[in-house]
C-alpha cells in the first residue's frame, strides 16, 4: 500500500481506514456494491476540493501528487521523479515556494538564454524538492538544468519520493517510461463513486473523485 493508494482508500472507503503499513491490505468481509458514473462537479464541490475536501482518484496518466497536479500543462510535471541534466542554477542557492514556481523559473531562464547573442543553454529540466518530511533542509530547492536530449535515455519515473520534476517538452508518445501519452484531464477523469446499502436498497454514501481537482 503506497501513499497514493492510501489516499484513494481514504477517499472511497465507506469505513474509516486505519493506519496501514507497506504491503498490508484491507479487505471487506462481505461484498460492497459500488456504482461508478460520470460526475460534473458543482462550484461548491470544486471549492471543497481546493480546500482539501475531495481526495484525488488515482487514474492512469494522472498524478495524485498535489505539487505536480498544481503545475500548468506546459510544465510536463512528473511526481516523485528526479531527472538528470547539467545544473545551470543550483538548488542549494535557489528556492521557490512550490513546484509551479520552479517550472516558471525554468521557463524564464530558457527565455533569457534564447535572447542572448549568441543564444546560451537554457533550462529544459527543472527539479523541485517537495516533500517536507523527506526534503528537510532541502525543501523548496529548485534545480534548473539543461539536457541535450532529454528523452534519449531511460527515465525512472516515480522512484524518487522527494522530488517533483518537469521538462520543456513532452516525452515522445512511444517513450519507454510511459509518460508520453495524453495526461488525464478533469473532463476525462471525473467520476462519482456510489456506495449502496443492499439490505435497504438505498444510497448510503456518494463521493466525487477527480484527477484534475
mmCIF file of C-alpha atoms in Angstrom:
data_model
loop_
_atom_site.group_PDB
_atom_site.id
_atom_site.type_symbol
_atom_site.label_atom_id
_atom_site.label_comp_id
_atom_site.label_asym_id
_atom_site.label_seq_id
_atom_site.Cartn_x
_atom_site.Cartn_y
_atom_site.Cartn_z
ATOM 1 C CA UNK A 1 0.000 0.000 0.000
ATOM 2 C CA UNK A 2 1.794 3.108 -1.192
ATOM 3 C CA UNK A 3 0.978 6.687 -0.225
ATOM 4 C CA UNK A 4 -1.084 7.263 -3.358
ATOM 5 C CA UNK A 5 -3.135 4.113 -2.828
ATOM 6 C CA UNK A 6 -3.868 5.127 0.758
ATOM 7 C CA UNK A 7 -5.223 8.472 -0.445
ATOM 8 C CA UNK A 8 -7.584 6.606 -2.735
ATOM 9 C CA UNK A 9 -8.598 4.196 0.018
ATOM 10 C CA UNK A 10 -9.377 7.060 2.368
ATOM 11 C CA UNK A 11 -11.392 8.812 -0.318
ATOM 12 C CA UNK A 12 -13.595 5.888 -1.317
ATOM 13 C CA UNK A 13 -13.837 3.787 1.843
ATOM 14 C CA UNK A 14 -17.242 3.502 3.486
ATOM 15 C CA UNK A 15 -15.400 2.875 6.763
ATOM 16 C CA UNK A 16 -12.504 4.672 8.466
ATOM 17 C CA UNK A 17 -9.172 3.446 7.092
ATOM 18 C CA UNK A 18 -6.767 2.666 9.957
ATOM 19 C CA UNK A 19 -3.012 3.233 9.636
ATOM 20 C CA UNK A 20 -1.639 0.826 7.060
ATOM 21 C CA UNK A 21 1.903 -0.440 6.833
ATOM 22 C CA UNK A 22 3.529 -1.022 3.421
ATOM 23 C CA UNK A 23 2.368 -4.303 1.933
ATOM 24 C CA UNK A 24 -0.735 -4.576 4.131
ATOM 25 C CA UNK A 25 -4.193 -4.593 2.562
ATOM 26 C CA UNK A 26 -7.689 -4.208 3.978
ATOM 27 C CA UNK A 27 -10.410 -6.467 2.622
ATOM 28 C CA UNK A 28 -14.150 -6.392 3.202
ATOM 29 C CA UNK A 29 -15.773 -9.329 4.982
ATOM 30 C CA UNK A 30 -18.746 -9.131 2.607
ATOM 31 C CA UNK A 31 -19.186 -7.682 -0.896
ATOM 32 C CA UNK A 32 -19.942 -3.972 -1.106
ATOM 33 C CA UNK A 33 -21.898 -2.927 -4.214
ATOM 34 C CA UNK A 34 -20.403 0.085 -5.919
ATOM 35 C CA UNK A 35 -21.514 2.158 -8.868
ATOM 36 C CA UNK A 36 -19.263 4.479 -10.868
ATOM 37 C CA UNK A 37 -20.775 7.131 -13.096
ATOM 38 C CA UNK A 38 -19.688 10.402 -14.724
ATOM 39 C CA UNK A 39 -19.502 13.388 -12.412
ATOM 40 C CA UNK A 40 -19.889 17.072 -13.252
ATOM 41 C CA UNK A 41 -18.807 18.836 -10.040
ATOM 42 C CA UNK A 42 -20.690 21.886 -8.858
ATOM 43 C CA UNK A 43 -18.921 25.132 -7.995
ATOM 44 C CA UNK A 44 -19.270 24.218 -4.309
ATOM 45 C CA UNK A 45 -17.597 20.844 -4.884
ATOM 46 C CA UNK A 46 -14.741 22.475 -6.790
ATOM 47 C CA UNK A 47 -14.257 24.896 -3.888
ATOM 48 C CA UNK A 48 -14.325 21.999 -1.418
ATOM 49 C CA UNK A 49 -11.732 20.155 -3.492
ATOM 50 C CA UNK A 50 -9.442 23.181 -3.471
ATOM 51 C CA UNK A 51 -9.748 23.270 0.317
ATOM 52 C CA UNK A 52 -8.850 19.601 0.588
ATOM 53 C CA UNK A 53 -12.382 18.311 0.983
ATOM 54 C CA UNK A 54 -12.258 15.990 -2.033
ATOM 55 C CA UNK A 55 -9.495 13.458 -2.486
ATOM 56 C CA UNK A 56 -7.874 12.679 -5.804
ATOM 57 C CA UNK A 57 -8.570 9.484 -7.692
ATOM 58 C CA UNK A 58 -5.561 7.508 -8.915
ATOM 59 C CA UNK A 59 -6.101 7.015 -12.627
ATOM 60 C CA UNK A 60 -3.701 6.006 -15.359
ATOM 61 C CA UNK A 61 -1.849 9.030 -16.680
ATOM 62 C CA UNK A 62 -2.811 11.275 -13.766
ATOM 63 C CA UNK A 63 -0.872 12.129 -10.669
ATOM 64 C CA UNK A 64 -2.093 12.100 -7.090
ATOM 65 C CA UNK A 65 0.877 14.278 -6.167
ATOM 66 C CA UNK A 66 -0.502 17.732 -5.346
ATOM 67 C CA UNK A 67 2.735 19.519 -6.284
ATOM 68 C CA UNK A 68 2.681 18.035 -9.780
ATOM 69 C CA UNK A 69 -1.083 18.419 -10.155
ATOM 70 C CA UNK A 70 -0.845 22.164 -9.427
ATOM 71 C CA UNK A 71 1.600 22.752 -12.300
ATOM 72 C CA UNK A 72 0.447 24.113 -15.644
ATOM 73 C CA UNK A 73 0.184 21.627 -18.536
ATOM 74 C CA UNK A 74 3.282 23.045 -20.254
ATOM 75 C CA UNK A 75 5.386 22.081 -17.200
ATOM 76 C CA UNK A 76 5.028 18.358 -18.037
ATOM 77 C CA UNK A 77 5.386 17.681 -14.319
ATOM 78 C CA UNK A 78 6.280 14.196 -13.095
ATOM 79 C CA UNK A 79 5.624 13.294 -9.488
ATOM 80 C CA UNK A 80 8.219 11.514 -7.346
ATOM 81 C CA UNK A 81 10.802 11.767 -10.100
ATOM 82 C CA UNK A 82 14.278 13.282 -10.391
ATOM 83 C CA UNK A 83 15.624 13.866 -13.886
ATOM 84 C CA UNK A 84 19.272 14.453 -14.625
ATOM 85 C CA UNK A 85 20.999 17.189 -16.595
ATOM 86 C CA UNK A 86 23.802 19.729 -16.332
ATOM 87 C CA UNK A 87 22.982 22.139 -13.462
ATOM 88 C CA UNK A 88 22.522 25.727 -14.580
ATOM 89 C CA UNK A 89 21.170 27.045 -11.294
ATOM 90 C CA UNK A 90 21.981 25.116 -8.126
ATOM 91 C CA UNK A 91 19.000 24.381 -5.927
ATOM 92 C CA UNK A 92 21.008 24.879 -2.740
ATOM 93 C CA UNK A 93 21.073 28.595 -3.619
ATOM 94 C CA UNK A 94 17.721 28.780 -5.390
ATOM 95 C CA UNK A 95 14.411 28.069 -3.688
ATOM 96 C CA UNK A 96 10.834 28.550 -4.809
ATOM 97 C CA UNK A 97 7.568 28.249 -2.844
ATOM 98 C CA UNK A 98 6.267 25.353 -4.920
ATOM 99 C CA UNK A 99 6.802 23.201 -7.998
ATOM 100 C CA UNK A 100 4.746 25.521 -10.183
ATOM 101 C CA UNK A 101 7.069 28.430 -9.368
ATOM 102 C CA UNK A 102 10.087 26.242 -10.101
ATOM 103 C CA UNK A 103 8.627 25.462 -13.526
ATOM 104 C CA UNK A 104 8.087 29.187 -14.115
ATOM 105 C CA UNK A 105 11.714 29.892 -13.169
ATOM 106 C CA UNK A 106 12.869 27.302 -15.702
ATOM 107 C CA UNK A 107 10.696 28.846 -18.402
ATOM 108 C CA UNK A 108 12.061 32.323 -17.677
ATOM 109 C CA UNK A 109 15.651 31.068 -17.646
ATOM 110 C CA UNK A 110 15.098 29.481 -21.050
ATOM 111 C CA UNK A 111 13.608 32.704 -22.419
ATOM 112 C CA UNK A 112 16.516 34.836 -21.235
ATOM 113 C CA UNK A 113 19.063 32.348 -22.584
ATOM 114 C CA UNK A 114 17.421 32.423 -26.011
ATOM 115 C CA UNK A 115 17.708 36.224 -26.142
ATOM 116 C CA UNK A 116 21.468 36.251 -25.603
ATOM 117 C CA UNK A 117 23.855 36.661 -28.504
ATOM 118 C CA UNK A 118 24.805 34.002 -29.213
ATOM 119 C CA UNK A 119 21.951 32.102 -27.530
ATOM 120 C CA UNK A 120 23.009 30.238 -24.408
ATOM 121 C CA UNK A 121 21.907 26.963 -22.895
ATOM 122 C CA UNK A 122 18.549 27.454 -21.277
ATOM 123 C CA UNK A 123 16.755 25.395 -18.684
ATOM 124 C CA UNK A 124 14.808 22.477 -20.115
ATOM 125 C CA UNK A 125 14.633 20.327 -16.957
ATOM 126 C CA UNK A 126 13.550 21.530 -13.525
ATOM 127 C CA UNK A 127 13.623 19.561 -10.282
ATOM 128 C CA UNK A 128 11.862 20.668 -7.093
ATOM 129 C CA UNK A 129 12.300 19.189 -3.608
ATOM 130 C CA UNK A 130 8.700 18.992 -2.478
ATOM 131 C CA UNK A 131 8.313 16.606 0.455
ATOM 132 C CA UNK A 132 8.576 18.395 3.799
ATOM 133 C CA UNK A 133 9.091 15.078 5.559
ATOM 134 C CA UNK A 134 11.840 13.824 3.235
ATOM 135 C CA UNK A 135 13.500 17.028 1.995
ATOM 136 C CA UNK A 136 14.101 18.516 5.442
ATOM 137 C CA UNK A 137 16.583 21.393 4.927
ATOM 138 C CA UNK A 138 16.396 20.884 1.174
ATOM 139 C CA UNK A 139 12.681 21.625 0.990
ATOM 140 C CA UNK A 140 11.971 24.219 -1.663
ATOM 141 C CA UNK A 141 15.194 23.660 -3.590
ATOM 142 C CA UNK A 142 14.602 24.334 -7.284
ATOM 143 C CA UNK A 143 17.284 22.985 -9.605
ATOM 144 C CA UNK A 144 17.378 24.332 -13.148
ATOM 145 C CA UNK A 145 19.150 22.003 -15.574
ATOM 146 C CA UNK A 146 19.905 21.501 -19.240
ATOM 147 C CA UNK A 147 19.917 18.159 -21.026
ATOM 148 C CA UNK A 148 20.999 17.912 -24.659
ATOM 149 C CA UNK A 149 18.447 15.181 -25.407
ATOM 150 C CA UNK A 150 16.017 14.778 -22.526
ATOM 151 C CA UNK A 151 14.169 11.693 -23.712
ATOM 152 C CA UNK A 152 17.010 9.853 -25.448
ATOM 153 C CA UNK A 153 17.571 7.563 -22.469
ATOM 154 C CA UNK A 154 15.584 5.700 -19.844
ATOM 155 C CA UNK A 155 13.811 7.773 -17.218
ATOM 156 C CA UNK A 156 12.944 6.188 -13.872
ATOM 157 C CA UNK A 157 9.544 7.719 -13.174
ATOM 158 C CA UNK A 158 8.110 7.620 -9.670
ATOM 159 C CA UNK A 159 11.252 6.293 -7.973
ATOM 160 C CA UNK A 160 12.380 9.420 -6.095
ATOM 161 C CA UNK A 161 9.828 10.356 -3.399
ATOM 162 C CA UNK A 162 11.403 13.714 -2.516
ATOM 163 C CA UNK A 163 11.349 15.275 -5.952
ATOM 164 C CA UNK A 164 8.910 16.647 -8.498
ATOM 165 C CA UNK A 165 10.393 17.255 -11.927
ATOM 166 C CA UNK A 166 9.339 18.655 -15.263
ATOM 167 C CA UNK A 167 10.620 19.283 -18.757
ATOM 168 C CA UNK A 168 10.322 21.830 -21.524
ATOM 169 C CA UNK A 169 8.986 19.242 -23.961
ATOM 170 C CA UNK A 170 6.649 16.304 -23.541
ATOM 171 C CA UNK A 171 8.049 12.817 -23.801
ATOM 172 C CA UNK A 172 7.515 11.074 -27.135
ATOM 173 C CA UNK A 173 4.322 9.030 -27.196
ATOM 174 C CA UNK A 174 6.305 5.792 -27.503
ATOM 175 C CA UNK A 175 8.847 6.560 -24.762
ATOM 176 C CA UNK A 176 9.632 3.538 -22.603
ATOM 177 C CA UNK A 177 8.726 5.417 -19.400
ATOM 178 C CA UNK A 178 5.085 5.544 -20.469
ATOM 179 C CA UNK A 179 4.716 9.258 -19.692
ATOM 180 C CA UNK A 180 4.402 10.410 -23.284
ATOM 181 C CA UNK A 181 0.668 9.867 -23.626
ATOM 182 C CA UNK A 182 -2.012 12.482 -23.200
ATOM 183 C CA UNK A 183 -2.450 13.219 -19.484
ATOM 184 C CA UNK A 184 -5.854 12.643 -17.946
ATOM 185 C CA UNK A 185 -7.905 15.817 -17.697
ATOM 186 C CA UNK A 186 -10.656 16.897 -15.365
ATOM 187 C CA UNK A 187 -13.261 16.185 -18.012
ATOM 188 C CA UNK A 188 -11.996 12.691 -18.751
ATOM 189 C CA UNK A 189 -11.166 11.660 -15.189
ATOM 190 C CA UNK A 190 -14.159 12.862 -13.176
ATOM 191 C CA UNK A 191 -16.164 10.054 -11.608
ATOM 192 C CA UNK A 192 -18.690 9.705 -8.831
ATOM 193 C CA UNK A 193 -18.494 6.604 -6.676
ATOM 194 C CA UNK A 194 -21.794 5.458 -5.126
ATOM 195 C CA UNK A 195 -21.798 3.039 -2.191
ATOM 196 C CA UNK A 196 -25.086 1.138 -1.878
ATOM 197 C CA UNK A 197 -26.791 -0.447 1.123
ATOM 198 C CA UNK A 198 -28.018 -3.810 -0.167
ATOM 199 C CA UNK A 199 -30.435 -4.515 2.689
ATOM 200 C CA UNK A 200 -32.238 -1.185 2.397
ATOM 201 C CA UNK A 201 -31.655 -0.622 -1.306
ATOM 202 C CA UNK A 202 -30.639 2.971 -0.651
ATOM 203 C CA UNK A 203 -27.632 5.119 -1.305
ATOM 204 C CA UNK A 204 -25.526 5.335 1.864
ATOM 205 C CA UNK A 205 -22.555 7.302 0.637
ATOM 206 C CA UNK A 206 -21.582 9.144 -2.505
ATOM 207 C CA UNK A 207 -18.213 10.745 -3.115
ATOM 208 C CA UNK A 208 -16.925 12.767 -6.030
ATOM 209 C CA UNK A 209 -13.415 11.957 -7.173
ATOM 210 C CA UNK A 210 -11.264 13.643 -9.763
ATOM 211 C CA UNK A 211 -7.707 13.517 -11.000
ATOM 212 C CA UNK A 212 -7.910 17.150 -12.014
ATOM 213 C CA UNK A 213 -9.055 18.793 -8.792
#
